[in-house]
JSON list of C-alpha atoms in Angstrom, two decimals:
[
{"chain": "X", "resi": 1046, "resn": "MET", "atom": "CA", "xyz": [90.67, 103.79, 105.03]},
{"chain": "X", "resi": 1047, "resn": "LEU", "atom": "CA", "xyz": [90.17, 105.47, 101.63]},
{"chain": "X", "resi": 1048, "resn": "GLU", "atom": "CA", "xyz": [86.54, 104.36, 101.62]},
{"chain": "X", "resi": 1049, "resn": "THR", "atom": "CA", "xyz": [85.93, 106.69, 104.57]},
{"chain": "X", "resi": 1050, "resn": "PHE", "atom": "CA", "xyz": [87.50, 109.74, 102.90]},
{"chain": "X", "resi": 1051, "resn": "THR", "atom": "CA", "xyz": [85.09, 112.38, 101.65]},
{"chain": "X", "resi": 1052, "resn": "LEU", "atom": "CA", "xyz": [85.47, 115.70, 99.92]},
{"chain": "X", "resi": 1053, "resn": "ASP", "atom": "CA", "xyz": [85.38, 117.32, 103.37]},
{"chain": "X", "resi": 1054, "resn": "THR", "atom": "CA", "xyz": [88.30, 115.13, 104.46]},
{"chain": "X", "resi": 1055, "resn": "PHE", "atom": "CA", "xyz": [90.42, 117.01, 101.93]},
{"chain": "X", "resi": 1056, "resn": "THR", "atom": "CA", "xyz": [88.84, 120.48, 101.89]},
{"chain": "X", "resi": 1057, "resn": "GLN", "atom": "CA", "xyz": [89.66, 120.68, 105.60]},
{"chain": "X", "resi": 1058, "resn": "ARG", "atom": "CA", "xyz": [93.30, 119.99, 104.74]},
{"chain": "X", "resi": 1059, "resn": "LEU", "atom": "CA", "xyz": [93.79, 122.32, 101.78]},
{"chain": "X", "resi": 1060, "resn": "ASN", "atom": "CA", "xyz": [97.24, 123.90, 101.68]},
{"chain": "X", "resi": 1061, "resn": "SER", "atom": "CA", "xyz": [98.66, 121.24, 103.99]},
{"chain": "X", "resi": 1062, "resn": "LYS", "atom": "CA", "xyz": [101.64, 119.03, 103.20]},
{"chain": "X", "resi": 1063, "resn": "PHE", "atom": "CA", "xyz": [101.50, 115.35, 102.36]},
{"chain": "X", "resi": 1064, "resn": "THR", "atom": "CA", "xyz": [104.57, 113.15, 102.09]},
{"chain": "X", "resi": 1065, "resn": "ILE", "atom": "CA", "xyz": [104.70, 111.00, 98.97]},
{"chain": "X", "resi": 1066, "resn": "LYS", "atom": "CA", "xyz": [106.86, 107.90, 99.22]},
{"chain": "X", "resi": 1067, "resn": "PRO", "atom": "CA", "xyz": [107.78, 106.60, 95.75]},
{"chain": "X", "resi": 1068, "resn": "GLU", "atom": "CA", "xyz": [109.09, 103.04, 95.71]},
{"chain": "X", "resi": 1069, "resn": "HIS", "atom": "CA", "xyz": [112.36, 103.89, 93.92]},
{"chain": "X", "resi": 1070, "resn": "ALA", "atom": "CA", "xyz": [112.98, 107.49, 94.97]},
{"chain": "X", "resi": 1071, "resn": "ASN", "atom": "CA", "xyz": [113.32, 109.59, 98.09]},
{"chain": "X", "resi": 1072, "resn": "PRO", "atom": "CA", "xyz": [110.13, 110.71, 99.85]},
{"chain": "X", "resi": 1073, "resn": "PHE", "atom": "CA", "xyz": [109.13, 114.31, 99.21]},
{"chain": "X", "resi": 1074, "resn": "GLU", "atom": "CA", "xyz": [106.41, 116.76, 100.22]},
{"chain": "X", "resi": 1075, "resn": "ALA", "atom": "CA", "xyz": [103.50, 117.82, 98.04]},
{"chain": "X", "resi": 1076, "resn": "GLU", "atom": "CA", "xyz": [100.89, 120.43, 98.91]},
{"chain": "X", "resi": 1077, "resn": "LEU", "atom": "CA", "xyz": [97.17, 119.77, 98.56]},
{"chain": "X", "resi": 1078, "resn": "ILE", "atom": "CA", "xyz": [95.99, 122.75, 96.52]},
{"chain": "X", "resi": 1079, "resn": "ARG", "atom": "CA", "xyz": [92.51, 121.78, 95.33]},
{"chain": "X", "resi": 1080, "resn": "ALA", "atom": "CA", "xyz": [89.59, 119.57, 96.35]},
{"chain": "X", "resi": 1081, "resn": "GLN", "atom": "CA", "xyz": [86.38, 119.77, 94.36]},
{"chain": "X", "resi": 1082, "resn": "ASP", "atom": "CA", "xyz": [83.18, 117.89, 93.60]},
{"chain": "X", "resi": 1083, "resn": "VAL", "atom": "CA", "xyz": [83.17, 116.52, 90.05]},
{"chain": "X", "resi": 1084, "resn": "GLY", "atom": "CA", "xyz": [79.67, 115.11, 89.78]},
{"chain": "X", "resi": 1085, "resn": "THR", "atom": "CA", "xyz": [78.40, 113.68, 93.05]},
{"chain": "X", "resi": 1086, "resn": "SER", "atom": "CA", "xyz": [74.84, 112.39, 92.72]},
{"chain": "X", "resi": 1087, "resn": "PRO", "atom": "CA", "xyz": [72.40, 110.70, 95.11]},
{"chain": "X", "resi": 1088, "resn": "ARG", "atom": "CA", "xyz": [73.96, 107.34, 94.13]},
{"chain": "X", "resi": 1089, "resn": "GLN", "atom": "CA", "xyz": [77.62, 108.23, 93.53]},
{"chain": "X", "resi": 1090, "resn": "ILE", "atom": "CA", "xyz": [80.39, 110.17, 95.32]},
{"chain": "X", "resi": 1091, "resn": "GLN", "atom": "CA", "xyz": [82.76, 111.80, 92.82]},
{"chain": "X", "resi": 1092, "resn": "PHE", "atom": "CA", "xyz": [85.46, 114.28, 93.75]},
{"chain": "X", "resi": 1093, "resn": "SER", "atom": "CA", "xyz": [88.95, 115.27, 92.70]},
{"chain": "X", "resi": 1094, "resn": "ILE", "atom": "CA", "xyz": [92.02, 116.39, 94.64]},
{"chain": "X", "resi": 1095, "resn": "VAL", "atom": "CA", "xyz": [95.13, 118.05, 93.22]},
{"chain": "X", "resi": 1096, "resn": "PHE", "atom": "CA", "xyz": [98.63, 118.16, 94.71]},
{"chain": "X", "resi": 1097, "resn": "ARG", "atom": "CA", "xyz": [101.57, 120.37, 93.74]},
{"chain": "X", "resi": 1098, "resn": "GLY", "atom": "CA", "xyz": [104.95, 118.66, 94.01]},
{"chain": "X", "resi": 1099, "resn": "PRO", "atom": "CA", "xyz": [108.47, 120.00, 93.45]},
{"chain": "X", "resi": 1100, "resn": "LEU", "atom": "CA", "xyz": [110.01, 120.54, 90.04]},
{"chain": "X", "resi": 1101, "resn": "ASP", "atom": "CA", "xyz": [112.97, 118.28, 90.81]},
{"chain": "X", "resi": 1102, "resn": "THR", "atom": "CA", "xyz": [110.83, 115.13, 91.12]},
{"chain": "X", "resi": 1103, "resn": "PHE", "atom": "CA", "xyz": [108.42, 113.87, 88.46]},
{"chain": "X", "resi": 1104, "resn": "LEU", "atom": "CA", "xyz": [106.10, 110.93, 89.11]},
{"chain": "X", "resi": 1105, "resn": "PRO", "atom": "CA", "xyz": [104.41, 108.99, 86.30]},
{"chain": "X", "resi": 1106, "resn": "GLN", "atom": "CA", "xyz": [100.83, 107.90, 86.87]},
{"chain": "X", "resi": 1107, "resn": "ALA", "atom": "CA", "xyz": [100.79, 105.09, 89.40]},
{"chain": "X", "resi": 1108, "resn": "MET", "atom": "CA", "xyz": [99.81, 104.12, 92.92]},
{"chain": "X", "resi": 1109, "resn": "TYR", "atom": "CA", "xyz": [101.92, 105.82, 95.61]},
{"chain": "X", "resi": 1110, "resn": "GLU", "atom": "CA", "xyz": [102.05, 105.73, 99.38]},
{"chain": "X", "resi": 1111, "resn": "PHE", "atom": "CA", "xyz": [100.97, 109.03, 100.97]},
{"chain": "X", "resi": 1112, "resn": "GLU", "atom": "CA", "xyz": [101.34, 110.15, 104.55]},
{"chain": "X", "resi": 1113, "resn": "HIS", "atom": "CA", "xyz": [99.68, 113.03, 106.37]},
{"chain": "X", "resi": 1114, "resn": "GLU", "atom": "CA", "xyz": [100.07, 114.00, 110.01]},
{"chain": "X", "resi": 1115, "resn": "GLU", "atom": "CA", "xyz": [96.29, 113.81, 110.64]},
{"chain": "X", "resi": 1116, "resn": "LEU", "atom": "CA", "xyz": [95.17, 111.19, 108.10]},
{"chain": "X", "resi": 1117, "resn": "GLY", "atom": "CA", "xyz": [98.02, 108.72, 108.51]},
{"chain": "X", "resi": 1118, "resn": "SER", "atom": "CA", "xyz": [99.29, 106.53, 105.65]},
{"chain": "X", "resi": 1119, "resn": "PHE", "atom": "CA", "xyz": [97.28, 105.50, 102.61]},
{"chain": "X", "resi": 1120, "resn": "ALA", "atom": "CA", "xyz": [97.82, 104.64, 98.95]},
{"chain": "X", "resi": 1121, "resn": "LEU", "atom": "CA", "xyz": [96.50, 106.82, 96.11]},
{"chain": "X", "resi": 1122, "resn": "PHE", "atom": "CA", "xyz": [96.55, 106.45, 92.35]},
{"chain": "X", "resi": 1123, "resn": "ILE", "atom": "CA", "xyz": [97.68, 109.81, 90.96]},
{"chain": "X", "resi": 1124, "resn": "VAL", "atom": "CA", "xyz": [98.05, 111.15, 87.43]},
{"chain": "X", "resi": 1125, "resn": "PRO", "atom": "CA", "xyz": [100.34, 114.03, 86.42]},
{"chain": "X", "resi": 1126, "resn": "ILE", "atom": "CA", "xyz": [98.15, 116.76, 84.92]},
{"chain": "X", "resi": 1127, "resn": "SER", "atom": "CA", "xyz": [100.40, 119.79, 84.40]},
{"chain": "X", "resi": 1128, "resn": "GLN", "atom": "CA", "xyz": [103.61, 121.61, 85.18]},
{"chain": "X", "resi": 1129, "resn": "ASP", "atom": "CA", "xyz": [104.52, 125.25, 85.67]},
{"chain": "X", "resi": 1130, "resn": "GLU", "atom": "CA", "xyz": [107.33, 127.22, 87.32]},
{"chain": "X", "resi": 1131, "resn": "GLU", "atom": "CA", "xyz": [106.02, 126.19, 90.78]},
{"chain": "X", "resi": 1132, "resn": "GLY", "atom": "CA", "xyz": [106.05, 122.44, 90.27]},
{"chain": "X", "resi": 1133, "resn": "PHE", "atom": "CA", "xyz": [104.34, 119.34, 88.90]},
{"chain": "X", "resi": 1134, "resn": "TYR", "atom": "CA", "xyz": [100.62, 118.85, 89.52]},
{"chain": "X", "resi": 1135, "resn": "TYR", "atom": "CA", "xyz": [99.01, 115.49, 90.25]},
{"chain": "X", "resi": 1136, "resn": "GLU", "atom": "CA", "xyz": [95.33, 114.56, 90.44]},
{"chain": "X", "resi": 1137, "resn": "ALA", "atom": "CA", "xyz": [93.49, 111.76, 92.22]},
{"chain": "X", "resi": 1138, "resn": "ILE", "atom": "CA", "xyz": [89.83, 111.03, 91.47]},
{"chain": "X", "resi": 1139, "resn": "PHE", "atom": "CA", "xyz": [87.47, 109.42, 93.97]},
{"chain": "X", "resi": 1140, "resn": "ASN", "atom": "CA", "xyz": [84.43, 107.66, 92.51]},
{"chain": "X", "resi": 1141, "resn": "ARG", "atom": "CA", "xyz": [82.35, 105.23, 94.55]},
{"chain": "X", "resi": 1142, "resn": "PRO", "atom": "CA", "xyz": [78.71, 104.32, 95.15]},
{"chain": "X", "resi": 1143, "resn": "ILE", "atom": "CA", "xyz": [76.88, 105.72, 98.14]},
{"chain": "X", "resi": 1144, "resn": "LYS", "atom": "CA", "xyz": [75.82, 102.89, 100.44]}
]
């Protein structure tokens, strides 16, 4: 499924909620706040997405199960990138060859 996701898949869902289901914690909602191209070329698709999660739950970098009402369930590797008074921020990078 992830191999069919494009930057447009996520730009069309900016500001929507995704449920993250950590293996050893309760599921929680995170908001997709950014989706941007980070170097797509004629041979390579490269884009980044950023989620904002709540302050009461921190996730270390790892693979997590995500669920979205339109996209269904899928696994993403996310990395914590920052924190402010609104929550923790997590980034996922997509990088694959164009077939």
